[in-house]
mmCIF file of C-alpha atoms in Angstrom:
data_model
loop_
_atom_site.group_PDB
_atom_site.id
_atom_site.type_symbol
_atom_site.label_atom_id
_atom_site.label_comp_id
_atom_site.label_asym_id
_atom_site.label_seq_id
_atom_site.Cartn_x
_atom_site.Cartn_y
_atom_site.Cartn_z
ATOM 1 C CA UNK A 140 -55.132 83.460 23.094
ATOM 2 C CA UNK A 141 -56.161 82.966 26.542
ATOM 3 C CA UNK A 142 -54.804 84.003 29.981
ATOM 4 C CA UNK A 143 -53.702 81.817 32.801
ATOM 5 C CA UNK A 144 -53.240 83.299 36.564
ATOM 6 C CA UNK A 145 -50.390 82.132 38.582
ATOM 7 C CA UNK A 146 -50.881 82.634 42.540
ATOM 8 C CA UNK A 147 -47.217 82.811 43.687
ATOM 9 C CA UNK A 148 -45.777 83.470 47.118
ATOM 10 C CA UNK A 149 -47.542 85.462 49.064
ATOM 11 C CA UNK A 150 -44.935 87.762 49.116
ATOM 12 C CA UNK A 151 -45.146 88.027 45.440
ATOM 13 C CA UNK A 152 -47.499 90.265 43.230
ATOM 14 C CA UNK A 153 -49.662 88.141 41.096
ATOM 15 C CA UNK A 154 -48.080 87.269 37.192
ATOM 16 C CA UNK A 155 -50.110 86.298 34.106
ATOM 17 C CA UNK A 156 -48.889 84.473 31.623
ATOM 18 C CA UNK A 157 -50.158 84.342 28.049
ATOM 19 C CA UNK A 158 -50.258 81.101 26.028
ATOM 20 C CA UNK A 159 -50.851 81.076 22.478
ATOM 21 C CA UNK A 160 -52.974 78.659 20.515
ATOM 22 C CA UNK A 161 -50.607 76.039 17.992
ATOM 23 C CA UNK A 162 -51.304 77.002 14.875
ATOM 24 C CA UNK A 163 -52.477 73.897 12.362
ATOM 25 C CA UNK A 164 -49.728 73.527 10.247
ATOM 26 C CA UNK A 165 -47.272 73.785 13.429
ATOM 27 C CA UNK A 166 -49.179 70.576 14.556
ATOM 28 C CA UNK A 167 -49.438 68.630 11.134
ATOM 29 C CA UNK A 168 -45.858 69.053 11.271
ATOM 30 C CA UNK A 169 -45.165 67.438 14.928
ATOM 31 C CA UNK A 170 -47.414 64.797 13.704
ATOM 32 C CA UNK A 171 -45.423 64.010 10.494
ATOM 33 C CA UNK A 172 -42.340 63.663 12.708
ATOM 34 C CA UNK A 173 -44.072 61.633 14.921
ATOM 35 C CA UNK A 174 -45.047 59.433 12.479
ATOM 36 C CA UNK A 175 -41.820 59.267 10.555
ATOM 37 C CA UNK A 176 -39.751 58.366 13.912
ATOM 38 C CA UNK A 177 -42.242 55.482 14.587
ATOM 39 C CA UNK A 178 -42.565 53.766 10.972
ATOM 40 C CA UNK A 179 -38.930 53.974 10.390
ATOM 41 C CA UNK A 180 -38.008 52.469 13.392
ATOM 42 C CA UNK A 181 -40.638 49.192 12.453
ATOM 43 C CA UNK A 182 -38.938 49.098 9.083
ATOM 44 C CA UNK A 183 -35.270 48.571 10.032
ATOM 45 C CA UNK A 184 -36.585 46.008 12.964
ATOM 46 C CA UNK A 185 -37.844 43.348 10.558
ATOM 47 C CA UNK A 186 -37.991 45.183 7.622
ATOM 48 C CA UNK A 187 -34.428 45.901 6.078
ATOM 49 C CA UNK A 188 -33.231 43.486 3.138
ATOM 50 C CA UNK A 189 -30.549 43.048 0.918
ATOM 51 C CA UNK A 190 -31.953 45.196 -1.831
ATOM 52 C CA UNK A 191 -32.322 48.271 1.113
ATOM 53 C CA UNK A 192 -28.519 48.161 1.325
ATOM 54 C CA UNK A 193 -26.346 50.122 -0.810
ATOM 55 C CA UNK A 194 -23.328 48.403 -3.121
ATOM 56 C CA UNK A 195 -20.221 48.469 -0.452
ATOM 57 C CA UNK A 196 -22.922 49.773 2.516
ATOM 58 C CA UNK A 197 -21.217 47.295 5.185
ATOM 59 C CA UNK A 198 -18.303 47.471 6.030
ATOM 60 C CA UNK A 199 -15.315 45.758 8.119
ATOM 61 C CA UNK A 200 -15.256 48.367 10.609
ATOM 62 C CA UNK A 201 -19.380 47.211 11.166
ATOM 63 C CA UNK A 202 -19.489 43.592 11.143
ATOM 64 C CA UNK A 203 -18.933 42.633 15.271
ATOM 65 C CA UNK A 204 -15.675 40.663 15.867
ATOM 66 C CA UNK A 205 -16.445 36.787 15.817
ATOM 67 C CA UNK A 206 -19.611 37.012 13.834
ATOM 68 C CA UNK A 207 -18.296 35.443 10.244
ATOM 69 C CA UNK A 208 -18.303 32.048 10.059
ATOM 70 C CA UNK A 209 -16.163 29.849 7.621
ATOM 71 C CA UNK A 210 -19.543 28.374 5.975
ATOM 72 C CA UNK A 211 -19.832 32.393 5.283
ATOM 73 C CA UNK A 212 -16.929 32.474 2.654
ATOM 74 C CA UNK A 213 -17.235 31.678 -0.871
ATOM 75 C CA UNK A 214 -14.859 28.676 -2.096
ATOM 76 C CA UNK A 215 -12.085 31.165 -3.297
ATOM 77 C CA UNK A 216 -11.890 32.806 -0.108
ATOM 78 C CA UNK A 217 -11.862 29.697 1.866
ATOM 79 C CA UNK A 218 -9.040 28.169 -0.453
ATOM 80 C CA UNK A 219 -6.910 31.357 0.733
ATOM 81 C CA UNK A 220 -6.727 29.992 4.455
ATOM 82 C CA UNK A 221 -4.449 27.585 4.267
ATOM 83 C CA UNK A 222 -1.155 28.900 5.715
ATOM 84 C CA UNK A 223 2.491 28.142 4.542
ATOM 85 C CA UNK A 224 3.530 24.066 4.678
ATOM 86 C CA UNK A 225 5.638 23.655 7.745
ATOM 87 C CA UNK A 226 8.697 21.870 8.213
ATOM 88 C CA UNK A 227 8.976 18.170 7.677
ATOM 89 C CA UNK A 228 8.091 16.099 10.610
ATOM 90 C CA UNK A 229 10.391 13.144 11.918
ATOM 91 C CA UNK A 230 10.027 10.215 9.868
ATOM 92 C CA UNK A 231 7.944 7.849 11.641
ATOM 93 C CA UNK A 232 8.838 4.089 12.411
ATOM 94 C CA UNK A 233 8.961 1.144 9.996
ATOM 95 C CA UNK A 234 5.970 -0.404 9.253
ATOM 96 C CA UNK A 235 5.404 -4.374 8.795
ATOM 97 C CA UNK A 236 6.487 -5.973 5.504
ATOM 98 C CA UNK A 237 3.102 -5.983 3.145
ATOM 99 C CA UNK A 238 1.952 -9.141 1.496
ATOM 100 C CA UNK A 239 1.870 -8.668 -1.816
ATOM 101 C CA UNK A 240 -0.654 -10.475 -4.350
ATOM 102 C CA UNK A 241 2.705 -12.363 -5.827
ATOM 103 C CA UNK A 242 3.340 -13.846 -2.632
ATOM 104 C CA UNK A 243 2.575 -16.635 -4.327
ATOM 105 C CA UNK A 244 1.173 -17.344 -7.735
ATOM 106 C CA UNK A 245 -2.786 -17.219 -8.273
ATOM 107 C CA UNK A 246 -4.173 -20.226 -9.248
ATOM 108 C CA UNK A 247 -4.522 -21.196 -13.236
ATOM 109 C CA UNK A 248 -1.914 -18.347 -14.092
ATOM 110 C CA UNK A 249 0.439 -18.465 -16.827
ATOM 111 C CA UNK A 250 3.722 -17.127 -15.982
ATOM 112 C CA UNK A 251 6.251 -16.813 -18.831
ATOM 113 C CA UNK A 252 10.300 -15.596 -19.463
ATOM 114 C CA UNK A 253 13.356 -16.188 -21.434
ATOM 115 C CA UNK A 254 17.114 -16.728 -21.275
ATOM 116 C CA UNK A 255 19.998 -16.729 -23.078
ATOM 117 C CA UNK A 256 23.597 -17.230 -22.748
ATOM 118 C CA UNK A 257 26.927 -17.637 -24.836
ATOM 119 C CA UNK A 258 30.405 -18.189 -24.344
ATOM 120 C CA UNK A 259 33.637 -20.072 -26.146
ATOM 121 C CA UNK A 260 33.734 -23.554 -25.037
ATOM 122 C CA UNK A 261 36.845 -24.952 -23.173
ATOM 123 C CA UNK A 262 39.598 -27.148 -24.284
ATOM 124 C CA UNK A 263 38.255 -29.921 -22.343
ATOM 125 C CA UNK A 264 35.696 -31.730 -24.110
ATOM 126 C CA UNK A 265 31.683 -32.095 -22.613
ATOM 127 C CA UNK A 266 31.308 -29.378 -20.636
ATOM 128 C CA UNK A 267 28.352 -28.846 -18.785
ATOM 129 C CA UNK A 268 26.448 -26.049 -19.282
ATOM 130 C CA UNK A 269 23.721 -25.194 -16.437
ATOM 131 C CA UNK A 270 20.804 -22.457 -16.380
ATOM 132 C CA UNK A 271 18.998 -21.755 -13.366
ATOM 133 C CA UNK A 272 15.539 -20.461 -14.503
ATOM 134 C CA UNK A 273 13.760 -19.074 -11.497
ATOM 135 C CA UNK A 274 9.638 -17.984 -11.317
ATOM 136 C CA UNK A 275 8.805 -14.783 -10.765
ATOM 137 C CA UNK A 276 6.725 -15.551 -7.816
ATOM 138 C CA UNK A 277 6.330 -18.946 -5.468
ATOM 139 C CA UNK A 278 4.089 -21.576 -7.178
ATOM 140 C CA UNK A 279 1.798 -23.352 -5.059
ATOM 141 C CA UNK A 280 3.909 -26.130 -5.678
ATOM 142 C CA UNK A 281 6.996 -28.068 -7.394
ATOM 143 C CA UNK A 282 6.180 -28.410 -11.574
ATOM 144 C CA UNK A 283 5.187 -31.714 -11.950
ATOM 145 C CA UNK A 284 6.573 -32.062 -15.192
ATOM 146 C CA UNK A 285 8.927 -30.462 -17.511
ATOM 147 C CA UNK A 286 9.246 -30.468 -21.287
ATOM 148 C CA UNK A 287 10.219 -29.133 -24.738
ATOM 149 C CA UNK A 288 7.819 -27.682 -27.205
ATOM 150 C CA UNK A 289 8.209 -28.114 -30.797
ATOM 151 C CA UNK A 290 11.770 -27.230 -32.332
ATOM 152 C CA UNK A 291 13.929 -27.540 -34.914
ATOM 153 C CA UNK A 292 17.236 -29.203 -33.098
ATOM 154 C CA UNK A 293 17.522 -32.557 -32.663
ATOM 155 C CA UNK A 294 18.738 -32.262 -29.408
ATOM 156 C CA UNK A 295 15.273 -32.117 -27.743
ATOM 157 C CA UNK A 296 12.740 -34.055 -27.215
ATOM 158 C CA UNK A 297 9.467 -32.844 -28.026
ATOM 159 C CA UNK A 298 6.443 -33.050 -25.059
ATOM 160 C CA UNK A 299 3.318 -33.229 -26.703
ATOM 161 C CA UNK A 300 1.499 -31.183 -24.283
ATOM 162 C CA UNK A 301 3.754 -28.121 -24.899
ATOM 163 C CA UNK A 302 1.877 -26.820 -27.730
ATOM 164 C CA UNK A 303 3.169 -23.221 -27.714
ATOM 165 C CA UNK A 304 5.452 -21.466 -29.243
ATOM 166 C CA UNK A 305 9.055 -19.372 -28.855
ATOM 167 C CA UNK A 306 7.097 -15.927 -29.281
ATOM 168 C CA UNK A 307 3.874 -17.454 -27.429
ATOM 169 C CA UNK A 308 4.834 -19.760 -24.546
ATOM 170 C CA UNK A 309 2.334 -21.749 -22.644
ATOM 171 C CA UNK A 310 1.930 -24.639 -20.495
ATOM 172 C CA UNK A 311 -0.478 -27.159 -18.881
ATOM 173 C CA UNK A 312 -1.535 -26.755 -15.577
ATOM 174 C CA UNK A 313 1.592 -27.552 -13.104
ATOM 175 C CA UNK A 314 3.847 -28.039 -15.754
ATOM 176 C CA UNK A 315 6.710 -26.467 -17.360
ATOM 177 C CA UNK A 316 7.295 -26.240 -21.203
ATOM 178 C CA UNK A 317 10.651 -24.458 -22.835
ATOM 179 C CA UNK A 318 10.488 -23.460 -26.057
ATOM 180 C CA UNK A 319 14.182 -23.223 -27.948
ATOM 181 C CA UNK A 320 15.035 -21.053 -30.617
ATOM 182 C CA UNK A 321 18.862 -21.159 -30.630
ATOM 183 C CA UNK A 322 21.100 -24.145 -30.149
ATOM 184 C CA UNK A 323 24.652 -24.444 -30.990
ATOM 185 C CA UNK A 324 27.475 -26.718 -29.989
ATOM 186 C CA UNK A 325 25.070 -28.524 -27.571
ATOM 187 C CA UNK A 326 24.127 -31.936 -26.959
ATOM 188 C CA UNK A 327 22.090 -34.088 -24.551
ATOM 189 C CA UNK A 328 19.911 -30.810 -23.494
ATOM 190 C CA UNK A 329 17.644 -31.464 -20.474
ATOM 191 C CA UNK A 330 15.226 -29.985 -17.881
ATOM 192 C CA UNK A 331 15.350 -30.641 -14.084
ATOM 193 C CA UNK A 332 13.550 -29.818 -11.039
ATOM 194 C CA UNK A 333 16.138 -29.033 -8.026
ATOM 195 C CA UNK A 334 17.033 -31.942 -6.020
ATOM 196 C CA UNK A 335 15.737 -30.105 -2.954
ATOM 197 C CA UNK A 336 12.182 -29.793 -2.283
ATOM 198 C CA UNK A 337 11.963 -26.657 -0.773
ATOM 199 C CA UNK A 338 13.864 -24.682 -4.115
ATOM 200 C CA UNK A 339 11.512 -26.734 -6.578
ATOM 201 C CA UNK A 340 8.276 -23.957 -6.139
ATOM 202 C CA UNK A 341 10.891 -21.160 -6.875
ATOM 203 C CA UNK A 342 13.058 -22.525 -10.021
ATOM 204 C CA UNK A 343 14.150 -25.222 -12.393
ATOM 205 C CA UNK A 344 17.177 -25.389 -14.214
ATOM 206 C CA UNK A 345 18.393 -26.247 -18.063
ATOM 207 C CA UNK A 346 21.382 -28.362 -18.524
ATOM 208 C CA UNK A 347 23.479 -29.186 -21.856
ATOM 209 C CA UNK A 348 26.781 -29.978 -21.954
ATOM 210 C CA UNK A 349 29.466 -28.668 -25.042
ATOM 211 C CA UNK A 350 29.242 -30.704 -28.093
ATOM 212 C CA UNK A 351 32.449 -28.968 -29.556
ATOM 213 C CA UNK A 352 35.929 -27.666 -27.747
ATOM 214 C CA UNK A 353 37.128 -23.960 -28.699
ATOM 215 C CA UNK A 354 33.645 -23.204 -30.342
ATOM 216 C CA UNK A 355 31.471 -20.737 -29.532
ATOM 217 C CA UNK A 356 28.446 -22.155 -27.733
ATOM 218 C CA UNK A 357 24.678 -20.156 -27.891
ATOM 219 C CA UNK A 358 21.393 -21.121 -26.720
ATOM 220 C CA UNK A 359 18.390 -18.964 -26.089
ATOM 221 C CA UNK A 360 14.327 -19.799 -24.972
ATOM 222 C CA UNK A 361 11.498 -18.741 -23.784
ATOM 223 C CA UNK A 362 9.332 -20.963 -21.437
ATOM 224 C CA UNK A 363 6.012 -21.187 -19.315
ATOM 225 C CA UNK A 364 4.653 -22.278 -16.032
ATOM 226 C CA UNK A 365 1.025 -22.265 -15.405
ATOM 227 C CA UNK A 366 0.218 -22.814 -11.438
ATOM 228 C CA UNK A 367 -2.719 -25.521 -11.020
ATOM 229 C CA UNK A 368 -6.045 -24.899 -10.067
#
């Protein structure tokens, strides 16, 4: 311990003051703090992962407002964001009329149908009977022929290039071929483009006329137009 004079005022008496010597486990002590306060303080700058942090360690209450972005989220969360559907807007305006791919028939294809009708012929003999057959689609242009296929009534002709069938119908390029397989009480059976031009890319038509009065007449066919290439 040493002594240490203090001159005060002049108008005081002299005072000594007594300072005693730190013991040296008082200053390994200070030190340890000092040391503690400076090292921990470089660790959570740069230092802090997430293995240092505790299950449940963050919380709402200490992430800042603003700071979470969407890219943040896992893919559950994210697909929780989407609020309630709203109402039903106005319905908007029509839109233009769409071509469709049938607007007219592609080239080389095979379109095919059937018909079929029956009724009790008149009391006035030779009736004519008339079917209107129309395509499902424009062809690129009027048939340029029309024909029977094989059948077994006498009351068609047969076209040789018709080679289908009543189940399988086909036809040559830019022609049409019928293919009968019922016939009854008819005579003088025919096909026919329409007289006007601008019909004959949308339909042909079958015509018979009764072969019997107060009979029952029946005829049913399938047929086939194939547009040309």
């Amino acid at each position: 311990m040493r002594q240490v004079r203090s001159t005060c005022h002049p108008s005081h008496p002299e005072v000594t003051m007594h300072l005693r010597r730190p013991t040296y486990p008082e200053v390994a002590s200070t030190l340890a703090v000092v040391l503690a306060l400076s090292t921990g303080s470089a660790h959570s700058a740069g230092l802090i992962g997430t293995k240092d942090l505790a299950d449940s360690a963050v919380t709402s209450a200490k992430i800042r407002n603003g700071q979470v972005k969407t890219k943040d989220l896992s893919a559950d969360v994210r697909g929780q964001l989407g609020g309630a559907v709203g109402p039903a807007g106005p319905a908007g305006a029509p839109g233009a009329r769409g071509v469709s791919a049938w607007e007219t028939m592609p080239p080389g294809t095979t379109v095919t149908g059937r018909f079929y009708d029956g009724h009790m012929a008149a009391g006035v003999p030779d009736g004519a009977v008339v079917e209107n057959v129309e395509f499902p689609a424009t062809a690129p242009a009027a048939p340029t022929g029309l024909g029977f296929g094989e059948d077994a009534f006498d009351a068609t002709a047969t076209d040789p290039t018709c080679t289908g069938s009543y189940a399988t119908p086909t036809a040559p390029p830019g022609r049409v071929c019928v293919y009968m397989n019922g016939l009854t009480n008819l005579k003088e059976v025919a096909l026919f483009n329409w007289a006007n031009p601008a019909q004959q890319p949308h339909a042909f038509y079958f015509r018979a006329f009764e072969a019997a009065v107060n009979a029952p007449v029946y005829y049913w066919g399938s047929w086939a137009y194939t547009a040309p290439n």
